[in-house]
Backbone as JSON Lines, residues from 0, in Angstrom:
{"i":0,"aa":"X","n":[0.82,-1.2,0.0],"ca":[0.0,0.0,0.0],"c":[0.87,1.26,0.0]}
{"i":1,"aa":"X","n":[2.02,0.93,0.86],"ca":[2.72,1.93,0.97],"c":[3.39,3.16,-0.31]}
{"i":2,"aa":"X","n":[3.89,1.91,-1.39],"ca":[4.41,2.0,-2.72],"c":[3.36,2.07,-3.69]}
{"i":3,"aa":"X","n":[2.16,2.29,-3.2],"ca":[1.13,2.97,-4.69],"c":[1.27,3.88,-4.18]}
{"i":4,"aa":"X","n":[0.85,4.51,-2.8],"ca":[0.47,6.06,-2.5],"c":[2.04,6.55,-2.8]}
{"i":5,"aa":"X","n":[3.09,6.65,-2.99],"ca":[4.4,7.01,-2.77],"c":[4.25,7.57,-4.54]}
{"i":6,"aa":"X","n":[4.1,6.22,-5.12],"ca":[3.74,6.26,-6.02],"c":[2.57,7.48,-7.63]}
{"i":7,"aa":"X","n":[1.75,7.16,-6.74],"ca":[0.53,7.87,-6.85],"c":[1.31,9.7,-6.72]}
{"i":8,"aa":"X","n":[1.45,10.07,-5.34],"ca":[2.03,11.08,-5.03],"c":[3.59,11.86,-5.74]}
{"i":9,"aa":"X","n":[4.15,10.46,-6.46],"ca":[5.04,11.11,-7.61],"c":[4.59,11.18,-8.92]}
{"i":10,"aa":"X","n":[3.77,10.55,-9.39],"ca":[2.93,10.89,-10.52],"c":[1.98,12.24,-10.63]}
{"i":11,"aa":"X","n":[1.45,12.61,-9.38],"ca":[0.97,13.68,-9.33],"c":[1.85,15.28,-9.09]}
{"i":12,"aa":"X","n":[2.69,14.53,-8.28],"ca":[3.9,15.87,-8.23],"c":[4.32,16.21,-9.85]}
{"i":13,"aa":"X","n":[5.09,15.23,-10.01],"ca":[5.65,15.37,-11.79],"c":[4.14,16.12,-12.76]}
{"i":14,"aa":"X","n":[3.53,15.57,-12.34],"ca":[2.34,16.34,-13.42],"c":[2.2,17.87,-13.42]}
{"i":15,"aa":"X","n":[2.38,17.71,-12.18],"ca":[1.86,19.12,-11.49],"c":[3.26,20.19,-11.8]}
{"i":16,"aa":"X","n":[4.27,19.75,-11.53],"ca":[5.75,20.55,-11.98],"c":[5.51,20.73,-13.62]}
{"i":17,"aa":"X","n":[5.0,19.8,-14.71],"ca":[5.07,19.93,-15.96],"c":[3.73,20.43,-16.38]}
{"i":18,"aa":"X","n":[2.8,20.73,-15.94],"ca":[1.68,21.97,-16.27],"c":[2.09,23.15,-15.48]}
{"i":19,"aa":"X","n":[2.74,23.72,-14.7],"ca":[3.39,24.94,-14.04],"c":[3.72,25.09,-15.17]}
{"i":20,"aa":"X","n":[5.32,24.23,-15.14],"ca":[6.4,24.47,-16.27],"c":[5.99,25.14,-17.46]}
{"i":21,"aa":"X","n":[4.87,24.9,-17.93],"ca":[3.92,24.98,-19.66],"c":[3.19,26.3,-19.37]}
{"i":22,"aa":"X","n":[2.65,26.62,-18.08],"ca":[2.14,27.94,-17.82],"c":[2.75,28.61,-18.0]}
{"i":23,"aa":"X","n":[3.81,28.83,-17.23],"ca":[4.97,29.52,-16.95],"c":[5.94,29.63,-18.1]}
{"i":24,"aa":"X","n":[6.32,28.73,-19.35],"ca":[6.45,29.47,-20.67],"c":[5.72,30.05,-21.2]}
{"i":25,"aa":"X","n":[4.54,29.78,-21.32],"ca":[3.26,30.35,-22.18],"c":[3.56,31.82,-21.64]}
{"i":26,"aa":"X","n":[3.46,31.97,-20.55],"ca":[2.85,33.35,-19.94],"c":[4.48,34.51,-20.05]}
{"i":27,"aa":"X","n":[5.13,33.85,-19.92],"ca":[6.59,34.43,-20.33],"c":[6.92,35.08,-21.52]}
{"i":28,"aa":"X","n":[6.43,33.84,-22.42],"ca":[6.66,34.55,-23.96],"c":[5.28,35.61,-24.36]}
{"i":29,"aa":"X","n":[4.38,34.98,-23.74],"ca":[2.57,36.08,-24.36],"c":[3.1,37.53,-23.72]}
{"i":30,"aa":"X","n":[4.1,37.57,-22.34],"ca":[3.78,39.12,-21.69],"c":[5.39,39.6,-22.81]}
{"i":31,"aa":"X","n":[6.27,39.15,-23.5],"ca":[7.16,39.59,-23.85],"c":[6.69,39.91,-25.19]}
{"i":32,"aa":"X","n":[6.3,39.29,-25.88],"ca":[5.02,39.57,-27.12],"c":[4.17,40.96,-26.86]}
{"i":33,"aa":"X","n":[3.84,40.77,-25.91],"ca":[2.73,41.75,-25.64],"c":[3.37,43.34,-25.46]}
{"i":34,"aa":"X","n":[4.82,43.31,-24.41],"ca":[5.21,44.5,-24.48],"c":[6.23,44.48,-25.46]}
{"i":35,"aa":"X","n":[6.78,43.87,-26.33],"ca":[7.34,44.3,-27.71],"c":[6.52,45.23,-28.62]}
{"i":36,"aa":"X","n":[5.14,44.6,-29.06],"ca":[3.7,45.01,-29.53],"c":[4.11,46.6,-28.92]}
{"i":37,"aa":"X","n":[3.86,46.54,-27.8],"ca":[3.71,47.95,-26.78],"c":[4.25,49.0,-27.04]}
{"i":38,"aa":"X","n":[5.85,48.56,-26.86],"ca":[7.07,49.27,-27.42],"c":[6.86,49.44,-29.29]}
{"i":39,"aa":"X","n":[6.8,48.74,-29.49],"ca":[6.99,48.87,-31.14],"c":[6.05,50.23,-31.49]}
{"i":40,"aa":"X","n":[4.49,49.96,-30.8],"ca":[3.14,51.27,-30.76],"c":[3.76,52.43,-30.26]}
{"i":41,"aa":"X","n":[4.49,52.53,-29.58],"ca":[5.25,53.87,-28.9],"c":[6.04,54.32,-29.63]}
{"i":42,"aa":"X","n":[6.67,53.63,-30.22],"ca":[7.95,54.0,-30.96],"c":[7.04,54.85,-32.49]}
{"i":43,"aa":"X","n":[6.57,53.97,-33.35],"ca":[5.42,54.51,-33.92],"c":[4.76,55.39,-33.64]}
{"i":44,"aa":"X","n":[4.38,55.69,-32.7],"ca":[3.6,57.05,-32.58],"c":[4.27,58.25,-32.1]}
{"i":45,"aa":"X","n":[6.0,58.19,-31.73],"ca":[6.72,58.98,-31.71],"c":[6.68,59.08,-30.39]}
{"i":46,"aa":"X","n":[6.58,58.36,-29.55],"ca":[6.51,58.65,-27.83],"c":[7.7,57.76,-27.33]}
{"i":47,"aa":"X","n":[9.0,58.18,-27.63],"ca":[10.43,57.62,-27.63],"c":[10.67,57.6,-26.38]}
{"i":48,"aa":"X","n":[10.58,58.33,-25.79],"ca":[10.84,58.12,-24.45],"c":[9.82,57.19,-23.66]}
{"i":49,"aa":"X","n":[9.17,57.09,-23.95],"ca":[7.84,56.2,-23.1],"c":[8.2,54.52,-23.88]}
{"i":50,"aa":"X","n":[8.72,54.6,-25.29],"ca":[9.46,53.44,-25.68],"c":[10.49,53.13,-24.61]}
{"i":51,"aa":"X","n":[11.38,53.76,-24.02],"ca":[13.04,53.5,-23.67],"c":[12.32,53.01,-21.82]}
{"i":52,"aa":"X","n":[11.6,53.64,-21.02],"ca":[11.07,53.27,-20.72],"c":[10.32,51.87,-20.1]}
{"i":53,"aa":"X","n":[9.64,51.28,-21.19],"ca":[9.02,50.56,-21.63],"c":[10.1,49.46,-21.82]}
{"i":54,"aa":"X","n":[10.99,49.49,-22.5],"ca":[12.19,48.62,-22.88],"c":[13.38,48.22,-21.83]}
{"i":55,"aa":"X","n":[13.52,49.29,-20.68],"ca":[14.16,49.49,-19.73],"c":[13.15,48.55,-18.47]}
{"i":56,"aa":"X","n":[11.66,48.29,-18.66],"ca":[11.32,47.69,-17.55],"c":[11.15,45.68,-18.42]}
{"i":57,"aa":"X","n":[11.12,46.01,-19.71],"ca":[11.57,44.51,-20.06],"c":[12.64,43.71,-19.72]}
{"i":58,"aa":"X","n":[13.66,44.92,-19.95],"ca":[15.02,44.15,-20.14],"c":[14.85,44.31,-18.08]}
{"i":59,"aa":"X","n":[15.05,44.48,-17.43],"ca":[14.37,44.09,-15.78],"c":[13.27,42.43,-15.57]}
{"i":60,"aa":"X","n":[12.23,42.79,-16.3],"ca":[11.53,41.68,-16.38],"c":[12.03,40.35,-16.8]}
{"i":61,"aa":"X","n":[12.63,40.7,-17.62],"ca":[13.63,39.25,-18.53],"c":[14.69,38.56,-17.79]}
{"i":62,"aa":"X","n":[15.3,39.52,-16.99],"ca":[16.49,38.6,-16.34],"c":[15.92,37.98,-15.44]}
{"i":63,"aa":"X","n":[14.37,38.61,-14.71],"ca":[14.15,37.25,-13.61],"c":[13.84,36.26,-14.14]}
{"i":64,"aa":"X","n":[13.17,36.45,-15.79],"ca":[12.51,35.06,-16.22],"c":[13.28,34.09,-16.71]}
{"i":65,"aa":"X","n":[14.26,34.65,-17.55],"ca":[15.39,34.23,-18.05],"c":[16.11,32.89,-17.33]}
{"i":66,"aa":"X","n":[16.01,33.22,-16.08],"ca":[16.8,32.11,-14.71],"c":[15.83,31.49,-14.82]}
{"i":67,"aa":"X","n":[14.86,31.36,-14.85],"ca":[13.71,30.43,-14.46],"c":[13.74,29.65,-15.95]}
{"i":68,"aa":"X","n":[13.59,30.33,-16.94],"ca":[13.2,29.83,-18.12],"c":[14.75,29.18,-18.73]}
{"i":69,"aa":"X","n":[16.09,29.52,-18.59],"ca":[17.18,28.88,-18.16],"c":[17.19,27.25,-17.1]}
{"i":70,"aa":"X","n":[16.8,27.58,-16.68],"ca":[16.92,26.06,-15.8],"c":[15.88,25.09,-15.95]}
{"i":71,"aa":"X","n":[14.33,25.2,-16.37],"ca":[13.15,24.7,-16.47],"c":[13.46,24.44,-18.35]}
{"i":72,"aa":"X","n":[13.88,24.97,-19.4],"ca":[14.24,24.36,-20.28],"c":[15.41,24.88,-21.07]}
{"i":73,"aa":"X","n":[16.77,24.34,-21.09],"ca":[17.95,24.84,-21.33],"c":[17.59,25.39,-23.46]}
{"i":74,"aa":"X","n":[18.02,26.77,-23.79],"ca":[17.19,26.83,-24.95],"c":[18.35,28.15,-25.61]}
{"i":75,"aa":"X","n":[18.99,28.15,-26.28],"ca":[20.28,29.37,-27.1],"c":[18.85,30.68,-27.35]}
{"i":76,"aa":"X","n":[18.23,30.02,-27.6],"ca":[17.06,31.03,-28.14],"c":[16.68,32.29,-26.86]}
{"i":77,"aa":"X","n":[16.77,31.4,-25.78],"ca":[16.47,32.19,-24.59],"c":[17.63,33.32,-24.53]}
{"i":78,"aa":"X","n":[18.87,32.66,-24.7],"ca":[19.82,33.69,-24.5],"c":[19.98,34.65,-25.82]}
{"i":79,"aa":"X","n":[19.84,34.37,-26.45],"ca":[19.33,35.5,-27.57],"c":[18.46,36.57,-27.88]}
{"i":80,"aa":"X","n":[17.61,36.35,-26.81],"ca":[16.36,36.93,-26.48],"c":[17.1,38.46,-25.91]}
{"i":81,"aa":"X","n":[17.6,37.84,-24.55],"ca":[18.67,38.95,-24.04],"c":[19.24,39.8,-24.9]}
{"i":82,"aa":"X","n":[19.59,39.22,-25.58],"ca":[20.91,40.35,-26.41],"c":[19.83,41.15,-26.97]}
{"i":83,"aa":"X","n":[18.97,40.49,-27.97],"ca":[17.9,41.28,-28.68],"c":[17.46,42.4,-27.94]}
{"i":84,"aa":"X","n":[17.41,42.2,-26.8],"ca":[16.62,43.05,-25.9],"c":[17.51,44.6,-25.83]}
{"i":85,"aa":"X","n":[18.89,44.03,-25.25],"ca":[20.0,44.91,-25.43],"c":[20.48,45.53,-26.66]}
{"i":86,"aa":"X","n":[20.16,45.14,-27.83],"ca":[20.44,45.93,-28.94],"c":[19.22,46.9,-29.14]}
{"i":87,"aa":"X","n":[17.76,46.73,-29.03],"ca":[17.08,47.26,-29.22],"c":[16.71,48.23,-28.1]}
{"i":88,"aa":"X","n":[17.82,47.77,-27.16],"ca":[17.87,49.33,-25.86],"c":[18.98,49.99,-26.77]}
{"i":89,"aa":"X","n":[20.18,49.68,-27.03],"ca":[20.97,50.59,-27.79],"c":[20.82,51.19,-29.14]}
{"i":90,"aa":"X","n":[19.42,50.55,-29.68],"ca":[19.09,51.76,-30.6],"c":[18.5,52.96,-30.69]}
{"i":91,"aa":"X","n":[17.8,52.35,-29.53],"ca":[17.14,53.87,-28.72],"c":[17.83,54.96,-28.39]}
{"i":92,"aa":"X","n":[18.74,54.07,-27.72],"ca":[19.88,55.27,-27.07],"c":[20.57,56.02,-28.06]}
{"i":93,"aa":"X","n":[20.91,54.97,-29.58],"ca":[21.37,55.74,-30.65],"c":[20.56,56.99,-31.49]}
{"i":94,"aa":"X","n":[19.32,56.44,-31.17],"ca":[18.28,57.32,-31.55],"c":[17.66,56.87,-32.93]}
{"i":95,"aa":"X","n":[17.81,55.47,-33.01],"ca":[17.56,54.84,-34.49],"c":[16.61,53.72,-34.74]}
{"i":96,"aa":"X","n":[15.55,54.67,-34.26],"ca":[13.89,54.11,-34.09],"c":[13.45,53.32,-34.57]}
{"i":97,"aa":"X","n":[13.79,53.4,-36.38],"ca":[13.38,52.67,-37.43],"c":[13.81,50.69,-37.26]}
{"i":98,"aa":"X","n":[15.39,50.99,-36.84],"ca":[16.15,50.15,-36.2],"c":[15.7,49.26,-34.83]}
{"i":99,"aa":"X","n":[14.96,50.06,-34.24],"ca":[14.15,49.7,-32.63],"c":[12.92,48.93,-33.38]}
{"i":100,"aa":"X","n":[11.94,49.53,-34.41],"ca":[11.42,49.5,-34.84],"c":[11.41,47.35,-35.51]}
{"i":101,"aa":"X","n":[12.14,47.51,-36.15],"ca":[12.46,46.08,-36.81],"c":[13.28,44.91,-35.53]}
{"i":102,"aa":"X","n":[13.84,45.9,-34.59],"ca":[14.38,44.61,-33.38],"c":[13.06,44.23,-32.54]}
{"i":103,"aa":"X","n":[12.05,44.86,-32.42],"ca":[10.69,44.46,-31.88],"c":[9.97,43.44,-32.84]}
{"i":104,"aa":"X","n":[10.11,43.16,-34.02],"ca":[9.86,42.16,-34.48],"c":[10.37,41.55,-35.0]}
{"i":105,"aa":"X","n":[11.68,41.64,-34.37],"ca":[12.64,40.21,-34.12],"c":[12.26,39.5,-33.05]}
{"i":106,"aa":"X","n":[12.27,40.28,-31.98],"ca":[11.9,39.8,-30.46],"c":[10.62,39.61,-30.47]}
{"i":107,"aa":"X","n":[9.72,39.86,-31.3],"ca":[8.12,39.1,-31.36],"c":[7.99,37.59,-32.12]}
{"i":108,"aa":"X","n":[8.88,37.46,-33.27],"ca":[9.13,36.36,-33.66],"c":[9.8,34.9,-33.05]}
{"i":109,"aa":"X","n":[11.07,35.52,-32.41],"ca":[11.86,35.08,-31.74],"c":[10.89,34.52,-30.13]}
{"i":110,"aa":"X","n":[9.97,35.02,-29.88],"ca":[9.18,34.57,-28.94],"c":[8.19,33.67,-29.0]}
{"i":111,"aa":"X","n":[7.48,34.0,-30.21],"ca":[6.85,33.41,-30.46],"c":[7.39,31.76,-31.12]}
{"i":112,"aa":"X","n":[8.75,31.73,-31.64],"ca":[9.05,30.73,-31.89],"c":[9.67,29.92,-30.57]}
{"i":113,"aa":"X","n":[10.09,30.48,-30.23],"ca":[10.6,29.88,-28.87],"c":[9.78,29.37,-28.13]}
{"i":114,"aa":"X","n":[8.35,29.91,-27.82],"ca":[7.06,29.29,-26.97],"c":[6.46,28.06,-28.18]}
{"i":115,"aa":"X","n":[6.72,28.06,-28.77],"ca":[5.87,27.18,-30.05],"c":[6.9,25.59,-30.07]}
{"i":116,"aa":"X","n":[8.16,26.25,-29.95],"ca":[8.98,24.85,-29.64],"c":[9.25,24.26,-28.27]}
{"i":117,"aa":"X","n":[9.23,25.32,-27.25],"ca":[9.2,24.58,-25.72],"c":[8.06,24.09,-25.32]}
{"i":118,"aa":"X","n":[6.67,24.29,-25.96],"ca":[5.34,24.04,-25.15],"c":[5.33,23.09,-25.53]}
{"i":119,"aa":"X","n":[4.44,22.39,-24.79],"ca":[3.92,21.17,-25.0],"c":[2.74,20.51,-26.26]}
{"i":120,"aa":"X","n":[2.98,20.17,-27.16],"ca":[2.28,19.69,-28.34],"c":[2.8,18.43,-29.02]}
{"i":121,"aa":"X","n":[1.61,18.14,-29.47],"ca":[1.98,16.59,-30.2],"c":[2.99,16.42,-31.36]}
{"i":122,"aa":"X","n":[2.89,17.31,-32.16],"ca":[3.91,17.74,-33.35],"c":[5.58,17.59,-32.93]}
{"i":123,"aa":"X","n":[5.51,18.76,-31.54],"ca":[6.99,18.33,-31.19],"c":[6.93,17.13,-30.3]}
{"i":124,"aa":"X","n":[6.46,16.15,-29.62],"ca":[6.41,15.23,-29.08],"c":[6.8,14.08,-30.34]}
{"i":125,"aa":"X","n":[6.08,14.16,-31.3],"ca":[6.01,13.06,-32.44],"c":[7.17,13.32,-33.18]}
């Protein structure tokens, strides 16, 4: 009896760590999507500073996720993400919008591909 419930109780743990895990990319890449989108609308409408901003509380947001999303699935893409992030703070700073402009949908792509290959689906399973 002892070794079903032991049992039982690691089957449910593991489940439970690998639907977190799947939240917790999903929701990583949708809010980095979402304020790229954000930034990219700012930049576009000429509100540069409210871009830099905006880009300055990502690149903050990213390094906590980064560790998490680093150790929960080891991925080059993740660390690329970073840099992206950092070039498209230094175009700002260069003042070369158009440039900011096209690294936001790098970093929307780049996210979106990255959540599409770590989540969980039959395609990449098969």
């Amino acid at each position: 009896m002892y070794k079903i419930v032991l049992s039982a109780l690691l089957l449910v743990t593991i489940v439970s760590l690998g639907v977190g895990e799947q939240i917790f990319i999903n929701n990583a890449f949708n809010d980095l999507c979402a304020d790229c989108e954000e930034i990219q609308n700012l930049l576009l409408s000429g509100d540069y500073e409210g871009a830099y901003e905006k880009t300055e509380h990502v690149e903050r947001d990213w390094r906590k996720e980064r560790d998490l999303l680093e150790f929960a699935c080891p991925n080059t893409d993740i660390k690329d993400i970073a840099k992206e992030i950092g070039e498209l703070k230094g175009s700002q700073i260069a003042k070369m919008y158009d440039d900011s402009i096209t690294r936001c949908e790098v970093l929307i792509a780049m996210a979106e591909n990255s959540r599409n290959l770590l989540s969980y689906k039959w395609k990449n399973v098969l």
